[in-house]
């Protein structure tokens, strides 16, 4: 008789990967590109995990839909270009994360996954980089 499977889910940003610098940098470029003041670092980090449209509405209250969309697109573009340029250095894994994942993955009854607001493309790029 086999053991029951155990599902283990991880968040990505701030749990497995230290993406604070990547996120704050892309936010700064998005806001600068839209001609808006860049929110403080702590405000930016407080929205990690939200969808981009919701995050932008939180960080830029009162802005119209076109401005929110411009912020979203500016963020995506900046983040993607920085990720392509930096590779694995863009969002480094926290010390011990890779080893912990490998140990858990070696147990046949454990099924590992992620639950994240990061796009599928972003998760796949992070996995490929590491």
PDB file of C-alpha atoms in Angstrom:
ATOM      1  CA  UNK A   1       0.000   0.000   0.000  1.00  0.00           C
ATOM      2  CA  UNK A   2       1.409   3.380  -0.980  1.00  0.00           C
ATOM      3  CA  UNK A   3       1.485   6.448   1.229  1.00  0.00           C
ATOM      4  CA  UNK A   4      -0.902   9.299   0.459  1.00  0.00           C
ATOM      5  CA  UNK A   5       0.486  12.223  -1.490  1.00  0.00           C
ATOM      6  CA  UNK A   6       1.235  15.440   0.358  1.00  0.00           C
ATOM      7  CA  UNK A   7       0.927  18.704  -1.520  1.00  0.00           C
ATOM      8  CA  UNK A   8       3.403  21.388  -0.477  1.00  0.00           C
ATOM      9  CA  UNK A   9       2.852  24.846  -1.943  1.00  0.00           C
ATOM     10  CA  UNK A  10       5.308  27.719  -1.827  1.00  0.00           C
ATOM     11  CA  UNK A  11       4.956  31.391  -2.483  1.00  0.00           C
ATOM     12  CA  UNK A  12       7.701  32.692  -4.754  1.00  0.00           C
ATOM     13  CA  UNK A  13       8.477  36.377  -4.170  1.00  0.00           C
ATOM     14  CA  UNK A  14       9.798  36.860  -0.661  1.00  0.00           C
ATOM     15  CA  UNK A  15       9.651  33.160   0.219  1.00  0.00           C
ATOM     16  CA  UNK A  16      11.835  31.274  -2.257  1.00  0.00           C
ATOM     17  CA  UNK A  17      13.299  34.207  -4.171  1.00  0.00           C
ATOM     18  CA  UNK A  18      14.582  37.568  -2.978  1.00  0.00           C
ATOM     19  CA  UNK A  19      12.871  39.684  -5.593  1.00  0.00           C
ATOM     20  CA  UNK A  20      12.610  42.938  -3.631  1.00  0.00           C
ATOM     21  CA  UNK A  21      15.210  44.742  -5.702  1.00  0.00           C
ATOM     22  CA  UNK A  22      13.711  43.552  -8.976  1.00  0.00           C
ATOM     23  CA  UNK A  23      10.192  44.563  -7.944  1.00  0.00           C
ATOM     24  CA  UNK A  24      11.113  47.989  -6.566  1.00  0.00           C
ATOM     25  CA  UNK A  25      13.305  48.731  -9.591  1.00  0.00           C
ATOM     26  CA  UNK A  26      10.572  47.838 -12.078  1.00  0.00           C
ATOM     27  CA  UNK A  27       8.006  49.853 -10.099  1.00  0.00           C
ATOM     28  CA  UNK A  28      10.291  52.886 -10.079  1.00  0.00           C
ATOM     29  CA  UNK A  29      10.727  52.677 -13.854  1.00  0.00           C
ATOM     30  CA  UNK A  30       6.992  52.236 -14.403  1.00  0.00           C
ATOM     31  CA  UNK A  31       6.099  55.272 -12.299  1.00  0.00           C
ATOM     32  CA  UNK A  32       8.873  57.414 -13.777  1.00  0.00           C
ATOM     33  CA  UNK A  33       7.748  56.394 -17.268  1.00  0.00           C
ATOM     34  CA  UNK A  34       4.206  57.530 -16.466  1.00  0.00           C
ATOM     35  CA  UNK A  35       5.468  60.832 -15.059  1.00  0.00           C
ATOM     36  CA  UNK A  36       4.320  59.999 -11.536  1.00  0.00           C
ATOM     37  CA  UNK A  37       6.263  60.152  -8.272  1.00  0.00           C
ATOM     38  CA  UNK A  38       7.756  56.804  -7.293  1.00  0.00           C
ATOM     39  CA  UNK A  39       6.069  55.367  -4.190  1.00  0.00           C
ATOM     40  CA  UNK A  40       8.247  54.671  -1.150  1.00  0.00           C
ATOM     41  CA  UNK A  41       9.958  51.281  -1.015  1.00  0.00           C
ATOM     42  CA  UNK A  42       7.828  50.082   1.912  1.00  0.00           C
ATOM     43  CA  UNK A  43       4.633  50.959   0.014  1.00  0.00           C
ATOM     44  CA  UNK A  44       5.842  49.027  -3.021  1.00  0.00           C
ATOM     45  CA  UNK A  45       6.756  45.989  -0.958  1.00  0.00           C
ATOM     46  CA  UNK A  46       3.381  46.080   0.813  1.00  0.00           C
ATOM     47  CA  UNK A  47       1.577  45.217  -2.453  1.00  0.00           C
ATOM     48  CA  UNK A  48       3.693  42.163  -3.342  1.00  0.00           C
ATOM     49  CA  UNK A  49       1.320  39.304  -4.053  1.00  0.00           C
ATOM     50  CA  UNK A  50      -1.480  41.441  -5.466  1.00  0.00           C
ATOM     51  CA  UNK A  51      -2.345  41.363  -9.146  1.00  0.00           C
ATOM     52  CA  UNK A  52      -0.603  44.165 -11.024  1.00  0.00           C
ATOM     53  CA  UNK A  53      -3.770  46.178 -11.765  1.00  0.00           C
ATOM     54  CA  UNK A  54      -4.816  46.026  -8.103  1.00  0.00           C
ATOM     55  CA  UNK A  55      -1.276  46.825  -6.949  1.00  0.00           C
ATOM     56  CA  UNK A  56      -1.124  49.864  -9.228  1.00  0.00           C
ATOM     57  CA  UNK A  57      -4.502  51.119  -8.013  1.00  0.00           C
ATOM     58  CA  UNK A  58      -3.188  50.810  -4.442  1.00  0.00           C
ATOM     59  CA  UNK A  59       0.042  52.647  -5.246  1.00  0.00           C
ATOM     60  CA  UNK A  60      -1.543  55.295  -7.490  1.00  0.00           C
ATOM     61  CA  UNK A  61      -4.987  55.977  -6.019  1.00  0.00           C
ATOM     62  CA  UNK A  62      -7.195  58.266  -8.044  1.00  0.00           C
ATOM     63  CA  UNK A  63      -5.459  57.568 -11.360  1.00  0.00           C
ATOM     64  CA  UNK A  64      -7.652  56.831 -14.367  1.00  0.00           C
ATOM     65  CA  UNK A  65      -7.822  53.420 -16.053  1.00  0.00           C
ATOM     66  CA  UNK A  66      -5.450  54.450 -18.852  1.00  0.00           C
ATOM     67  CA  UNK A  67      -2.777  55.523 -16.361  1.00  0.00           C
ATOM     68  CA  UNK A  68      -3.173  52.323 -14.341  1.00  0.00           C
ATOM     69  CA  UNK A  69      -2.805  50.299 -17.557  1.00  0.00           C
ATOM     70  CA  UNK A  70       0.296  52.312 -18.509  1.00  0.00           C
ATOM     71  CA  UNK A  71       1.791  51.563 -15.084  1.00  0.00           C
ATOM     72  CA  UNK A  72       1.024  47.850 -15.452  1.00  0.00           C
ATOM     73  CA  UNK A  73       2.574  47.695 -18.921  1.00  0.00           C
ATOM     74  CA  UNK A  74       5.562  49.781 -17.825  1.00  0.00           C
ATOM     75  CA  UNK A  75       6.181  47.430 -14.910  1.00  0.00           C
ATOM     76  CA  UNK A  76       5.895  44.303 -17.059  1.00  0.00           C
ATOM     77  CA  UNK A  77       8.256  45.676 -19.667  1.00  0.00           C
ATOM     78  CA  UNK A  78      10.845  46.862 -17.150  1.00  0.00           C
ATOM     79  CA  UNK A  79      10.705  43.645 -15.140  1.00  0.00           C
ATOM     80  CA  UNK A  80      11.035  41.426 -18.209  1.00  0.00           C
ATOM     81  CA  UNK A  81      13.951  43.391 -19.679  1.00  0.00           C
ATOM     82  CA  UNK A  82      15.794  43.374 -16.350  1.00  0.00           C
ATOM     83  CA  UNK A  83      15.143  39.633 -15.922  1.00  0.00           C
ATOM     84  CA  UNK A  84      16.488  38.888 -19.397  1.00  0.00           C
ATOM     85  CA  UNK A  85      19.585  40.994 -18.761  1.00  0.00           C
ATOM     86  CA  UNK A  86      20.376  39.636 -15.287  1.00  0.00           C
ATOM     87  CA  UNK A  87      19.331  35.972 -15.540  1.00  0.00           C
ATOM     88  CA  UNK A  88      19.533  34.159 -12.191  1.00  0.00           C
ATOM     89  CA  UNK A  89      20.878  37.288 -10.494  1.00  0.00           C
ATOM     90  CA  UNK A  90      17.592  39.081 -11.107  1.00  0.00           C
ATOM     91  CA  UNK A  91      15.716  37.341  -8.287  1.00  0.00           C
ATOM     92  CA  UNK A  92      18.208  35.162  -6.419  1.00  0.00           C
ATOM     93  CA  UNK A  93      16.958  32.273  -4.341  1.00  0.00           C
ATOM     94  CA  UNK A  94      17.304  32.704  -0.604  1.00  0.00           C
ATOM     95  CA  UNK A  95      20.176  30.760   0.946  1.00  0.00           C
ATOM     96  CA  UNK A  96      19.147  27.145   1.424  1.00  0.00           C
ATOM     97  CA  UNK A  97      16.009  27.368  -0.733  1.00  0.00           C
ATOM     98  CA  UNK A  98      17.390  25.250  -3.573  1.00  0.00           C
ATOM     99  CA  UNK A  99      18.646  22.591  -1.186  1.00  0.00           C
ATOM    100  CA  UNK A 100      15.360  22.496   0.751  1.00  0.00           C
ATOM    101  CA  UNK A 101      13.392  22.102  -2.469  1.00  0.00           C
ATOM    102  CA  UNK A 102      15.695  19.320  -3.647  1.00  0.00           C
ATOM    103  CA  UNK A 103      15.307  17.447  -0.339  1.00  0.00           C
ATOM    104  CA  UNK A 104      11.519  17.752  -0.411  1.00  0.00           C
ATOM    105  CA  UNK A 105      11.373  16.802  -4.094  1.00  0.00           C
ATOM    106  CA  UNK A 106      13.323  13.618  -3.370  1.00  0.00           C
ATOM    107  CA  UNK A 107      10.455  12.297  -1.226  1.00  0.00           C
ATOM    108  CA  UNK A 108       8.103  10.431  -3.590  1.00  0.00           C
ATOM    109  CA  UNK A 109       4.976  11.223  -1.565  1.00  0.00           C
ATOM    110  CA  UNK A 110       5.578  14.978  -1.750  1.00  0.00           C
ATOM    111  CA  UNK A 111       4.200  16.980  -4.626  1.00  0.00           C
ATOM    112  CA  UNK A 112       5.678  20.487  -4.790  1.00  0.00           C
ATOM    113  CA  UNK A 113       4.022  23.510  -6.306  1.00  0.00           C
ATOM    114  CA  UNK A 114       3.751  27.270  -6.178  1.00  0.00           C
ATOM    115  CA  UNK A 115       0.863  29.557  -5.334  1.00  0.00           C
ATOM    116  CA  UNK A 116       1.818  33.017  -6.535  1.00  0.00           C
ATOM    117  CA  UNK A 117       0.584  36.183  -8.140  1.00  0.00           C
ATOM    118  CA  UNK A 118       3.606  36.018 -10.456  1.00  0.00           C
ATOM    119  CA  UNK A 119       2.761  35.291 -14.084  1.00  0.00           C
ATOM    120  CA  UNK A 120       3.249  31.782 -15.470  1.00  0.00           C
ATOM    121  CA  UNK A 121       5.950  33.190 -17.757  1.00  0.00           C
ATOM    122  CA  UNK A 122       7.684  34.753 -14.751  1.00  0.00           C
ATOM    123  CA  UNK A 123       7.590  31.528 -12.729  1.00  0.00           C
ATOM    124  CA  UNK A 124       8.918  29.532 -15.662  1.00  0.00           C
ATOM    125  CA  UNK A 125      11.731  32.029 -16.210  1.00  0.00           C
ATOM    126  CA  UNK A 126      12.669  31.900 -12.524  1.00  0.00           C
ATOM    127  CA  UNK A 127      12.722  28.105 -12.545  1.00  0.00           C
ATOM    128  CA  UNK A 128      14.785  28.056 -15.748  1.00  0.00           C
ATOM    129  CA  UNK A 129      17.271  30.565 -14.297  1.00  0.00           C
ATOM    130  CA  UNK A 130      17.822  28.488 -11.184  1.00  0.00           C
TER     131      UNK A 130
END
